[in-house]
């Protein structure tokens, strides 16, 4: 797996035994849009709060890490948390994939790590103009514009792709907690 600028296999900032806190899921998202808005952070918080209300323990970087964390600390924290979760939720909105042309992009690495793992993966697309029936095929088409490698990983994996709207928000999250992908 390609890790941005470093390989993280263990916590190198602390040689003491790690606390074994487990989480049900981890949420990956793009923090900022190209125009500097933080819609991804806001959506991630909303999804996390709704899942927590359904008794799901969620690892969310903005709740677990400091804004002053270095890139290396962020990567190490995400990698460590990823090892302790049962499944992955990736939030995706229009424009989120333009950074995937950079192989050292952290969000690209999160996708790559998730898709290469055996963990169940749910991709929740939001702010889509018109939700399509074949969401996985559409996802592959859009990813091809920025990363053939990620598009190929999506094709090779059985993942769940949903369009998240205000009308189906809670239904989709309930499906995640009860669905076959998370058992």
CSV table of N, CA and C in Angstrom, one decimal:
chain,number,residue,atom,x,y,z
A,1,UNK,N,0.8,-1.2,0.0
A,1,UNK,CA,0.0,0.0,0.0
A,1,UNK,C,0.9,1.2,0.0
A,2,UNK,N,0.5,2.2,-0.8
A,2,UNK,CA,1.3,3.5,-0.8
A,2,UNK,C,0.9,4.4,0.3
A,3,UNK,N,1.8,4.7,1.2
A,3,UNK,CA,1.5,5.6,2.3
A,3,UNK,C,2.2,6.9,2.0
A,4,UNK,N,1.5,8.0,2.2
A,4,UNK,CA,2.0,9.3,1.8
A,4,UNK,C,3.3,9.6,2.6
A,5,UNK,N,4.5,9.6,2.0
A,5,UNK,CA,5.7,10.1,2.5
A,5,UNK,C,6.3,9.3,3.7
A,6,UNK,N,5.6,8.3,4.2
A,6,UNK,CA,6.1,7.5,5.3
A,6,UNK,C,5.3,6.2,5.4
A,7,UNK,N,5.9,5.2,6.0
A,7,UNK,CA,5.2,3.9,6.2
A,7,UNK,C,4.9,3.9,7.7
A,8,UNK,N,3.7,3.6,8.1
A,8,UNK,CA,3.4,3.6,9.5
A,8,UNK,C,2.9,2.2,9.8
A,9,UNK,N,3.7,1.5,10.6
A,9,UNK,CA,3.4,0.2,11.1
A,9,UNK,C,3.1,0.2,12.6
A,10,UNK,N,3.6,1.1,13.3
A,10,UNK,CA,3.4,1.2,14.7
A,10,UNK,C,3.5,2.6,15.1
A,11,UNK,N,3.1,2.9,16.4
A,11,UNK,CA,3.1,4.2,16.9
A,11,UNK,C,4.5,4.5,17.3
A,12,UNK,N,5.2,5.4,16.6
A,12,UNK,CA,6.6,5.7,16.9
A,12,UNK,C,6.7,6.9,17.8
A,13,UNK,N,5.7,7.5,18.2
A,13,UNK,CA,5.7,8.6,19.1
A,13,UNK,C,5.6,8.2,20.6
A,14,UNK,N,5.3,6.9,20.8
A,14,UNK,CA,5.1,6.5,22.2
A,14,UNK,C,5.4,5.0,22.2
A,15,UNK,N,6.5,4.6,22.9
A,15,UNK,CA,6.9,3.2,22.9
A,15,UNK,C,6.1,2.4,24.0
A,16,UNK,N,5.2,3.0,24.7
A,16,UNK,CA,4.4,2.3,25.7
A,16,UNK,C,3.3,1.5,25.0
A,17,UNK,N,2.8,0.5,25.7
A,17,UNK,CA,1.7,-0.3,25.1
A,17,UNK,C,0.5,0.6,24.8
A,18,UNK,N,-0.1,0.4,23.7
A,18,UNK,CA,-1.2,1.3,23.2
A,18,UNK,C,-2.5,0.8,24.0
A,19,UNK,N,-3.3,1.8,24.4
A,19,UNK,CA,-4.6,1.5,24.9
A,19,UNK,C,-5.4,0.8,23.8
A,20,UNK,N,-6.1,-0.2,24.2
A,20,UNK,CA,-6.9,-1.0,23.2
A,20,UNK,C,-8.3,-0.5,23.2
A,21,UNK,N,-8.6,0.6,22.7
A,21,UNK,CA,-9.9,1.1,22.5
A,21,UNK,C,-10.4,0.7,21.1
A,22,UNK,N,-11.5,0.0,21.0
A,22,UNK,CA,-12.0,-0.3,19.7
A,22,UNK,C,-13.1,0.6,19.3
A,23,UNK,N,-13.3,0.7,18.1
A,23,UNK,CA,-14.4,1.5,17.5
A,23,UNK,C,-15.1,0.7,16.5
A,24,UNK,N,-16.4,1.0,16.3
A,24,UNK,CA,-17.2,0.3,15.3
A,24,UNK,C,-16.7,0.7,13.9
A,25,UNK,N,-16.6,2.0,13.7
A,25,UNK,CA,-16.2,2.5,12.3
A,25,UNK,C,-15.4,3.7,12.4
A,26,UNK,N,-14.8,4.0,11.3
A,26,UNK,CA,-14.0,5.2,11.1
A,26,UNK,C,-14.6,5.9,9.9
A,27,UNK,N,-14.6,7.2,10.0
A,27,UNK,CA,-15.2,8.0,8.9
A,27,UNK,C,-14.1,8.8,8.2
A,28,UNK,N,-13.9,8.6,6.9
A,28,UNK,CA,-13.0,9.4,6.1
A,28,UNK,C,-13.7,10.4,5.2
A,29,UNK,N,-13.2,11.5,5.1
A,29,UNK,CA,-13.8,12.6,4.3
A,29,UNK,C,-12.7,13.6,3.9
A,30,UNK,N,-13.1,14.5,3.0
A,30,UNK,CA,-12.2,15.6,2.7
A,30,UNK,C,-12.5,16.8,3.5
A,31,UNK,N,-11.6,17.3,4.3
A,31,UNK,CA,-11.8,18.4,5.2
A,31,UNK,C,-12.3,19.6,4.5
A,32,UNK,N,-11.6,20.1,3.5
A,32,UNK,CA,-11.9,21.4,2.9
A,32,UNK,C,-12.1,21.2,1.4
A,33,UNK,N,-13.0,22.0,0.9
A,33,UNK,CA,-13.3,22.0,-0.6
A,33,UNK,C,-12.2,22.9,-1.2
A,34,UNK,N,-12.2,22.9,-2.5
A,34,UNK,CA,-11.2,23.8,-3.3
A,34,UNK,C,-11.4,25.2,-2.9
A,35,UNK,N,-12.6,25.7,-2.6
A,35,UNK,CA,-12.8,27.1,-2.2
A,35,UNK,C,-12.7,27.3,-0.7
A,36,UNK,N,-12.1,26.4,0.0
A,36,UNK,CA,-11.8,26.6,1.4
A,36,UNK,C,-12.9,26.3,2.4
A,37,UNK,N,-14.1,25.8,1.9
A,37,UNK,CA,-15.2,25.5,2.8
A,37,UNK,C,-15.0,24.2,3.5
A,38,UNK,N,-15.5,24.0,4.7
A,38,UNK,CA,-15.3,22.8,5.4
A,38,UNK,C,-16.5,21.9,5.5
A,39,UNK,N,-17.2,21.7,4.3
A,39,UNK,CA,-18.4,21.0,4.3
A,39,UNK,C,-18.2,19.5,4.7
A,40,UNK,N,-17.0,18.9,4.3
A,40,UNK,CA,-16.7,17.6,4.7
A,40,UNK,C,-16.6,17.4,6.2
A,41,UNK,N,-16.0,18.3,6.9
A,41,UNK,CA,-15.9,18.2,8.4
A,41,UNK,C,-17.3,18.3,9.0
A,42,UNK,N,-18.1,19.2,8.5
A,42,UNK,CA,-19.5,19.3,9.0
A,42,UNK,C,-20.3,18.1,8.7
A,43,UNK,N,-20.3,17.5,7.5
A,43,UNK,CA,-21.0,16.3,7.2
A,43,UNK,C,-20.5,15.2,8.1
A,44,UNK,N,-19.2,15.1,8.2
A,44,UNK,CA,-18.6,14.0,9.0
A,44,UNK,C,-19.1,14.0,10.5
A,45,UNK,N,-19.2,15.2,11.0
A,45,UNK,CA,-19.7,15.4,12.4
A,45,UNK,C,-21.2,15.0,12.5
A,46,UNK,N,-22.0,15.4,11.5
A,46,UNK,CA,-23.4,15.0,11.5
A,46,UNK,C,-23.6,13.5,11.4
A,47,UNK,N,-22.8,12.9,10.5
A,47,UNK,CA,-22.9,11.4,10.4
A,47,UNK,C,-22.5,10.7,11.7
A,48,UNK,N,-21.4,11.2,12.2
A,48,UNK,CA,-20.9,10.6,13.5
A,48,UNK,C,-21.9,10.7,14.6
A,49,UNK,N,-22.5,11.9,14.8
A,49,UNK,CA,-23.5,12.1,15.8
A,49,UNK,C,-24.7,11.2,15.6
A,50,UNK,N,-25.2,11.1,14.4
A,50,UNK,CA,-26.3,10.2,14.1
A,50,UNK,C,-26.0,8.8,14.4
A,51,UNK,N,-24.8,8.3,14.0
A,51,UNK,CA,-24.4,6.9,14.2
A,51,UNK,C,-24.2,6.7,15.7
A,52,UNK,N,-23.7,7.6,16.4
A,52,UNK,CA,-23.5,7.5,17.9
A,52,UNK,C,-24.9,7.3,18.6
A,53,UNK,N,-25.9,8.0,18.1
A,53,UNK,CA,-27.2,7.9,18.6
A,53,UNK,C,-27.8,6.5,18.4
A,54,UNK,N,-27.2,5.8,17.4
A,54,UNK,CA,-27.6,4.4,17.1
A,54,UNK,C,-26.6,3.4,17.8
A,55,UNK,N,-25.9,3.9,18.8
A,55,UNK,CA,-25.0,3.1,19.6
A,55,UNK,C,-23.8,2.6,18.8
A,56,UNK,N,-23.3,3.3,17.8
A,56,UNK,CA,-22.1,3.0,17.0
A,56,UNK,C,-21.0,3.8,17.6
A,57,UNK,N,-19.9,3.2,17.9
A,57,UNK,CA,-18.7,4.0,18.3
A,57,UNK,C,-17.9,4.4,17.0
A,58,UNK,N,-17.7,5.7,16.9
A,58,UNK,CA,-17.1,6.2,15.7
A,58,UNK,C,-15.8,6.9,16.0
A,59,UNK,N,-14.8,6.5,15.2
A,59,UNK,CA,-13.5,7.2,15.2
A,59,UNK,C,-13.5,8.3,14.2
A,60,UNK,N,-13.4,9.5,14.6
A,60,UNK,CA,-13.4,10.7,13.7
A,60,UNK,C,-12.2,11.5,14.1
A,61,UNK,N,-11.3,11.8,13.1
A,61,UNK,CA,-10.1,12.5,13.4
A,61,UNK,C,-10.3,13.8,14.1
A,62,UNK,N,-11.3,14.6,13.7
A,62,UNK,CA,-11.5,15.9,14.4
A,62,UNK,C,-11.9,15.8,15.8
A,63,UNK,N,-12.3,14.6,16.3
A,63,UNK,CA,-12.6,14.4,17.7
A,63,UNK,C,-11.5,13.7,18.4
A,64,UNK,N,-10.6,13.1,17.7
A,64,UNK,CA,-9.5,12.3,18.3
A,64,UNK,C,-8.1,13.0,18.2
A,65,UNK,N,-8.0,14.0,17.3
A,65,UNK,CA,-6.7,14.5,17.1
A,65,UNK,C,-6.7,16.1,17.2
A,66,UNK,N,-5.6,16.6,17.5
A,66,UNK,CA,-5.4,18.1,17.6
A,66,UNK,C,-5.3,18.7,16.2
A,67,UNK,N,-5.8,19.9,16.0
A,67,UNK,CA,-5.6,20.6,14.7
A,67,UNK,C,-4.1,20.9,14.5
A,68,UNK,N,-3.4,20.9,15.6
A,68,UNK,CA,-1.9,21.2,15.4
A,68,UNK,C,-1.1,20.0,15.1
A,69,UNK,N,-1.7,18.8,14.9
A,69,UNK,CA,-1.0,17.6,14.6
A,69,UNK,C,-0.3,17.8,13.3
A,70,UNK,N,0.9,17.2,13.3
A,70,UNK,CA,1.7,17.2,12.1
A,70,UNK,C,1.2,16.2,11.1
A,71,UNK,N,1.6,16.3,9.9
A,71,UNK,CA,1.2,15.3,8.8
A,71,UNK,C,1.5,13.9,9.3
A,72,UNK,N,2.7,13.7,9.8
A,72,UNK,CA,3.1,12.4,10.3
A,72,UNK,C,2.2,11.9,11.4
A,73,UNK,N,1.9,12.8,12.4
A,73,UNK,CA,1.0,12.4,13.5
A,73,UNK,C,-0.4,12.0,13.0
A,74,UNK,N,-0.9,12.8,12.0
A,74,UNK,CA,-2.2,12.5,11.4
A,74,UNK,C,-2.2,11.1,10.8
A,75,UNK,N,-1.2,10.8,10.0
A,75,UNK,CA,-1.1,9.5,9.3
A,75,UNK,C,-1.0,8.4,10.3
A,76,UNK,N,-0.2,8.6,11.3
A,76,UNK,CA,0.0,7.6,12.3
A,76,UNK,C,-1.3,7.3,13.1
A,77,UNK,N,-2.0,8.4,13.5
A,77,UNK,CA,-3.3,8.3,14.2
A,77,UNK,C,-4.3,7.6,13.4
A,78,UNK,N,-4.4,8.0,12.1
A,78,UNK,CA,-5.4,7.3,11.2
A,78,UNK,C,-5.1,5.9,11.1
A,79,UNK,N,-3.8,5.5,10.8
A,79,UNK,CA,-3.5,4.2,10.6
A,79,UNK,C,-3.8,3.3,11.8
A,80,UNK,N,-3.4,3.8,13.0
A,80,UNK,CA,-3.7,3.1,14.2
A,80,UNK,C,-5.2,2.9,14.5
A,81,UNK,N,-6.0,3.9,14.2
A,81,UNK,CA,-7.4,3.8,14.4
A,81,UNK,C,-8.0,2.8,13.4
A,82,UNK,N,-7.5,2.9,12.2
A,82,UNK,CA,-8.0,2.0,11.1
A,82,UNK,C,-7.9,0.5,11.5
A,83,UNK,N,-6.8,0.2,12.2
A,83,UNK,CA,-6.6,-1.2,12.6
A,83,UNK,C,-7.6,-1.7,13.6
A,84,UNK,N,-8.3,-0.8,14.3
A,84,UNK,CA,-9.2,-1.1,15.4
A,84,UNK,C,-10.7,-1.0,15.0
A,85,UNK,N,-11.0,-0.7,13.8
A,85,UNK,CA,-12.4,-0.6,13.4
A,85,UNK,C,-12.9,-1.8,12.7
A,86,UNK,N,-14.3,-1.9,12.7
A,86,UNK,CA,-14.9,-3.1,12.0
A,86,UNK,C,-15.2,-2.7,10.6
A,87,UNK,N,-15.6,-1.5,10.3
A,87,UNK,CA,-15.9,-1.1,8.9
A,87,UNK,C,-15.6,0.4,8.7
A,88,UNK,N,-15.6,0.8,7.4
A,88,UNK,CA,-15.2,2.1,7.0
A,88,UNK,C,-16.3,2.8,6.3
A,89,UNK,N,-16.5,4.1,6.6
A,89,UNK,CA,-17.4,5.0,5.9
A,89,UNK,C,-16.6,6.1,5.3
A,90,UNK,N,-16.8,6.2,4.0
A,90,UNK,CA,-16.1,7.3,3.2
A,90,UNK,C,-17.2,8.2,2.7
A,91,UNK,N,-17.1,9.5,3.1
A,91,UNK,CA,-18.0,10.5,2.6
A,91,UNK,C,-17.4,11.1,1.4
A,92,UNK,N,-18.2,11.3,0.4
A,92,UNK,CA,-17.7,11.8,-0.9
A,92,UNK,C,-18.7,12.8,-1.5
A,93,UNK,N,-18.2,13.9,-1.9
A,93,UNK,CA,-19.0,15.0,-2.5
A,93,UNK,C,-18.3,15.4,-3.8
A,94,UNK,N,-19.1,16.1,-4.7
A,94,UNK,CA,-18.5,16.5,-6.0
A,94,UNK,C,-17.2,17.4,-5.7
A,95,UNK,N,-16.2,17.1,-6.4
A,95,UNK,CA,-14.9,17.9,-6.3
A,95,UNK,C,-14.0,17.3,-5.3
A,96,UNK,N,-14.4,16.2,-4.6
A,96,UNK,CA,-13.5,15.7,-3.5
A,96,UNK,C,-12.3,14.9,-4.1
A,97,UNK,N,-12.4,14.5,-5.4
A,97,UNK,CA,-11.4,13.6,-5.9
A,97,UNK,C,-10.3,14.3,-6.7
A,98,UNK,N,-10.4,15.6,-6.9
A,98,UNK,CA,-9.4,16.3,-7.7
A,98,UNK,C,-8.0,16.2,-7.1
A,99,UNK,N,-7.9,16.0,-5.8
A,99,UNK,CA,-6.6,15.8,-5.2
A,99,UNK,C,-6.0,14.4,-5.4
A,100,UNK,N,-6.8,13.5,-5.9
A,100,UNK,CA,-6.3,12.1,-6.1
A,100,UNK,C,-5.2,12.0,-7.2
A,101,UNK,N,-5.0,13.0,-8.0
A,101,UNK,CA,-3.9,13.0,-8.9
A,101,UNK,C,-2.5,13.0,-8.2
A,102,UNK,N,-2.5,13.5,-7.0
A,102,UNK,CA,-1.3,13.5,-6.1
A,102,UNK,C,-1.3,12.2,-5.3
A,103,UNK,N,-0.3,11.3,-5.6
A,103,UNK,CA,-0.3,10.1,-4.9
A,103,UNK,C,0.1,10.2,-3.4
A,104,UNK,N,0.5,11.3,-3.0
A,104,UNK,CA,0.9,11.5,-1.6
A,104,UNK,C,-0.3,12.2,-0.8
A,105,UNK,N,-1.4,12.4,-1.4
A,105,UNK,CA,-2.6,13.0,-0.8
A,105,UNK,C,-3.1,12.1,0.3
A,106,UNK,N,-3.3,12.6,1.5
A,106,UNK,CA,-3.8,11.8,2.6
A,106,UNK,C,-5.2,11.2,2.4
A,107,UNK,N,-6.1,11.9,1.8
A,107,UNK,CA,-7.4,11.4,1.5
A,107,UNK,C,-7.4,10.3,0.5
A,108,UNK,N,-6.5,10.4,-0.5
A,108,UNK,CA,-6.3,9.3,-1.5
A,108,UNK,C,-5.8,8.1,-0.8
A,109,UNK,N,-4.8,8.3,0.1
A,109,UNK,CA,-4.3,7.2,0.9
A,109,UNK,C,-5.4,6.5,1.8
A,110,UNK,N,-6.3,7.3,2.4
A,110,UNK,CA,-7.4,6.7,3.1
A,110,UNK,C,-8.2,5.8,2.3
A,111,UNK,N,-8.6,6.3,1.1
A,111,UNK,CA,-9.3,5.4,0.1
A,111,UNK,C,-8.6,4.2,-0.2
A,112,UNK,N,-7.3,4.3,-0.6
A,112,UNK,CA,-6.5,3.2,-1.0
A,112,UNK,C,-6.4,2.2,0.2
A,113,UNK,N,-6.1,2.6,1.4
A,113,UNK,CA,-6.0,1.7,2.5
A,113,UNK,C,-7.3,1.0,2.7
A,114,UNK,N,-8.4,1.7,2.6
A,114,UNK,CA,-9.7,1.1,2.8
A,114,UNK,C,-10.1,0.1,1.8
A,115,UNK,N,-9.8,0.4,0.5
A,115,UNK,CA,-10.2,-0.5,-0.6
A,115,UNK,C,-9.2,-1.7,-0.7
A,116,UNK,N,-8.0,-1.6,-0.2
A,116,UNK,CA,-7.1,-2.7,-0.2
A,116,UNK,C,-7.4,-3.6,1.0
A,117,UNK,N,-8.1,-3.2,2.0
A,117,UNK,CA,-8.3,-4.0,3.2
A,117,UNK,C,-9.5,-4.9,3.0
A,118,UNK,N,-9.7,-5.8,4.0
A,118,UNK,CA,-10.8,-6.7,3.9
A,118,UNK,C,-12.0,-6.1,4.7
A,119,UNK,N,-11.9,-4.9,5.2
A,119,UNK,CA,-12.9,-4.3,6.0
A,119,UNK,C,-14.1,-3.9,5.0
A,120,UNK,N,-15.3,-4.1,5.5
A,120,UNK,CA,-16.5,-3.5,4.8
A,120,UNK,C,-16.3,-2.0,4.5
A,121,UNK,N,-16.6,-1.6,3.3
A,121,UNK,CA,-16.5,-0.1,3.0
A,121,UNK,C,-17.8,0.4,2.5
A,122,UNK,N,-18.3,1.5,3.1
A,122,UNK,CA,-19.5,2.2,2.6
A,122,UNK,C,-19.1,3.5,2.1
A,123,UNK,N,-19.4,3.8,0.9
A,123,UNK,CA,-19.1,5.2,0.3
A,123,UNK,C,-20.5,5.9,0.3
A,124,UNK,N,-20.5,7.0,1.0
A,124,UNK,CA,-21.7,7.8,1.0
A,124,UNK,C,-21.5,9.1,0.2
A,125,UNK,N,-22.2,9.2,-0.9
A,125,UNK,CA,-22.0,10.4,-1.7
A,125,UNK,C,-23.1,11.4,-1.3
A,126,UNK,N,-22.7,12.6,-1.1
A,126,UNK,CA,-23.7,13.6,-0.8
A,126,UNK,C,-23.5,14.9,-1.7
A,127,UNK,N,-24.5,15.7,-1.7
A,127,UNK,CA,-24.5,16.9,-2.6
A,127,UNK,C,-24.4,16.5,-4.1
A,128,UNK,N,-24.9,15.3,-4.4
A,128,UNK,CA,-24.9,14.9,-5.8
A,128,UNK,C,-26.1,15.6,-6.5
A,129,UNK,N,-25.9,16.0,-7.7
A,129,UNK,CA,-27.0,16.7,-8.4
A,129,UNK,C,-28.2,15.7,-8.7
A,130,UNK,N,-27.9,14.6,-9.2
A,130,UNK,CA,-29.0,13.6,-9.4
A,130,UNK,C,-28.5,12.2,-9.1
A,131,UNK,N,-29.0,11.7,-8.0
A,131,UNK,CA,-28.5,10.3,-7.6
A,131,UNK,C,-28.8,9.4,-8.7
A,132,UNK,N,-27.9,8.6,-9.1
A,132,UNK,CA,-28.1,7.6,-10.1
A,132,UNK,C,-28.3,6.2,-9.5
A,133,UNK,N,-29.0,5.4,-10.3
A,133,UNK,CA,-29.3,4.0,-9.8
A,133,UNK,C,-28.1,3.2,-9.6
A,134,UNK,N,-27.2,3.2,-10.6
A,134,UNK,CA,-25.9,2.4,-10.5
A,134,UNK,C,-24.8,3.3,-9.9
A,135,UNK,N,-24.8,3.5,-8.6
A,135,UNK,CA,-23.9,4.4,-8.0
A,135,UNK,C,-22.4,3.9,-8.1
A,136,UNK,N,-22.2,2.6,-8.0
A,136,UNK,CA,-20.8,2.1,-8.0
A,136,UNK,C,-20.2,2.3,-9.4
A,137,UNK,N,-21.0,2.1,-10.5
A,137,UNK,CA,-20.5,2.4,-11.8
A,137,UNK,C,-20.2,3.8,-12.0
A,138,UNK,N,-21.1,4.7,-11.5
A,138,UNK,CA,-20.9,6.1,-11.6
A,138,UNK,C,-19.6,6.6,-10.8
A,139,UNK,N,-19.4,6.0,-9.6
A,139,UNK,CA,-18.3,6.3,-8.8
A,139,UNK,C,-17.0,5.9,-9.6
A,140,UNK,N,-17.0,4.8,-10.2
A,140,UNK,CA,-15.8,4.4,-11.0
A,140,UNK,C,-15.5,5.4,-12.1
A,141,UNK,N,-16.6,5.7,-12.8
A,141,UNK,CA,-16.4,6.7,-13.9
A,141,UNK,C,-15.8,8.0,-13.4
A,142,UNK,N,-16.3,8.5,-12.3
A,142,UNK,CA,-15.8,9.8,-11.8
A,142,UNK,C,-14.3,9.6,-11.3
A,143,UNK,N,-14.0,8.5,-10.6
A,143,UNK,CA,-12.7,8.3,-10.1
A,143,UNK,C,-11.7,8.2,-11.2
A,144,UNK,N,-12.1,7.6,-12.4
A,144,UNK,CA,-11.2,7.5,-13.5
A,144,UNK,C,-10.6,8.8,-14.0
A,145,UNK,N,-11.3,9.9,-13.7
A,145,UNK,CA,-10.9,11.2,-14.1
A,145,UNK,C,-9.6,11.6,-13.3
A,146,UNK,N,-9.4,11.0,-12.1
A,146,UNK,CA,-8.4,11.5,-11.2
A,146,UNK,C,-7.4,10.4,-10.8
A,147,UNK,N,-7.9,9.1,-10.8
A,147,UNK,CA,-7.0,8.0,-10.4
A,147,UNK,C,-7.5,6.7,-11.0
A,148,UNK,N,-6.8,6.2,-12.0
A,148,UNK,CA,-7.1,4.9,-12.5
A,148,UNK,C,-6.9,3.8,-11.5
A,149,UNK,N,-5.9,4.0,-10.6
A,149,UNK,CA,-5.6,3.0,-9.6
A,149,UNK,C,-6.8,2.9,-8.6
A,150,UNK,N,-7.3,4.0,-8.1
A,150,UNK,CA,-8.5,3.9,-7.2
A,150,UNK,C,-9.7,3.4,-7.9
A,151,UNK,N,-9.9,3.8,-9.1
A,151,UNK,CA,-11.1,3.3,-9.9
A,151,UNK,C,-11.0,1.7,-10.0
A,152,UNK,N,-9.8,1.3,-10.3
A,152,UNK,CA,-9.6,-0.2,-10.4
A,152,UNK,C,-9.9,-0.9,-9.1
A,153,UNK,N,-9.4,-0.3,-8.0
A,153,UNK,CA,-9.7,-0.9,-6.7
A,153,UNK,C,-11.2,-1.0,-6.4
A,154,UNK,N,-11.9,0.0,-6.8
A,154,UNK,CA,-13.4,0.0,-6.6
A,154,UNK,C,-14.0,-1.1,-7.4
A,155,UNK,N,-13.5,-1.3,-8.6
A,155,UNK,CA,-14.1,-2.3,-9.5
A,155,UNK,C,-13.8,-3.7,-8.9
A,156,UNK,N,-12.7,-3.9,-8.2
A,156,UNK,CA,-12.3,-5.2,-7.7
A,156,UNK,C,-12.9,-5.6,-6.3
A,157,UNK,N,-13.5,-4.6,-5.7
A,157,UNK,CA,-14.1,-4.8,-4.3
A,157,UNK,C,-15.6,-4.8,-4.4
A,158,UNK,N,-16.2,-5.5,-3.4
A,158,UNK,CA,-17.6,-5.4,-3.2
A,158,UNK,C,-17.7,-4.3,-2.1
A,159,UNK,N,-18.2,-3.1,-2.5
A,159,UNK,CA,-18.4,-2.1,-1.6
A,159,UNK,C,-19.9,-1.6,-1.7
A,160,UNK,N,-20.3,-0.9,-0.7
A,160,UNK,CA,-21.7,-0.4,-0.7
A,160,UNK,C,-21.6,1.1,-1.0
A,161,UNK,N,-22.3,1.6,-2.0
A,161,UNK,CA,-22.3,3.0,-2.4
A,161,UNK,C,-23.7,3.5,-2.3
A,162,UNK,N,-23.9,4.6,-1.5
A,162,UNK,CA,-25.2,5.1,-1.4
A,162,UNK,C,-25.2,6.6,-1.6
A,163,UNK,N,-26.3,7.2,-2.1
A,163,UNK,CA,-26.4,8.6,-2.2
A,163,UNK,C,-27.1,9.1,-0.9
A,164,UNK,N,-26.5,10.0,-0.2
A,164,UNK,CA,-27.0,10.5,1.1
A,164,UNK,C,-27.7,11.8,0.9
A,165,UNK,N,-29.0,11.9,1.2
A,165,UNK,CA,-29.8,13.1,1.0
A,165,UNK,C,-30.5,13.4,2.3
A,166,UNK,N,-31.1,14.6,2.4
A,166,UNK,CA,-31.8,14.9,3.7
A,166,UNK,C,-33.0,14.0,3.9
A,167,UNK,N,-33.5,13.5,2.8
A,167,UNK,CA,-34.7,12.6,2.8
A,167,UNK,C,-34.3,11.2,3.3
A,168,UNK,N,-33.2,10.7,3.0
A,168,UNK,CA,-32.8,9.3,3.4
A,168,UNK,C,-31.7,9.2,4.4
A,169,UNK,N,-31.2,10.3,4.9
A,169,UNK,CA,-30.1,10.4,5.8
A,169,UNK,C,-30.1,9.3,6.9
A,170,UNK,N,-31.2,9.3,7.7
A,170,UNK,CA,-31.3,8.3,8.8
A,170,UNK,C,-31.5,6.9,8.3
A,171,UNK,N,-32.2,6.7,7.2
A,171,UNK,CA,-32.4,5.4,6.7
A,171,UNK,C,-31.1,4.8,6.2
A,172,UNK,N,-30.3,5.6,5.6
A,172,UNK,CA,-29.0,5.0,5.1
A,172,UNK,C,-28.1,4.7,6.3
A,173,UNK,N,-28.1,5.5,7.3
A,173,UNK,CA,-27.2,5.2,8.4
A,173,UNK,C,-27.7,4.0,9.2
A,174,UNK,N,-29.0,3.9,9.3
A,174,UNK,CA,-29.6,2.7,9.9
A,174,UNK,C,-29.2,1.4,9.1
A,175,UNK,N,-29.3,1.5,7.8
A,175,UNK,CA,-28.9,0.4,6.9
A,175,UNK,C,-27.5,0.0,7.2
A,176,UNK,N,-26.6,1.0,7.4
A,176,UNK,CA,-25.2,0.7,7.6
A,176,UNK,C,-25.1,-0.1,8.9
A,177,UNK,N,-25.8,0.3,9.9
A,177,UNK,CA,-25.7,-0.4,11.2
A,177,UNK,C,-26.2,-1.8,11.2
A,178,UNK,N,-27.2,-2.0,10.3
A,178,UNK,CA,-27.8,-3.3,10.3
A,178,UNK,C,-27.5,-4.2,9.0
A,179,UNK,N,-26.9,-3.5,8.1
A,179,UNK,CA,-26.7,-4.2,6.8
A,179,UNK,C,-25.7,-5.3,6.8
A,180,UNK,N,-25.7,-6.1,5.7
A,180,UNK,CA,-24.8,-7.2,5.6
A,180,UNK,C,-23.3,-6.9,5.5
A,181,UNK,N,-23.1,-5.6,5.1
A,181,UNK,CA,-21.7,-5.2,4.9
A,181,UNK,C,-21.0,-5.0,6.3
A,182,UNK,N,-21.8,-4.9,7.3
A,182,UNK,CA,-21.1,-4.6,8.6
A,182,UNK,C,-21.2,-5.8,9.6
A,183,UNK,N,-21.7,-6.9,9.1
A,183,UNK,CA,-21.8,-8.1,10.0
A,183,UNK,C,-20.6,-8.9,10.0
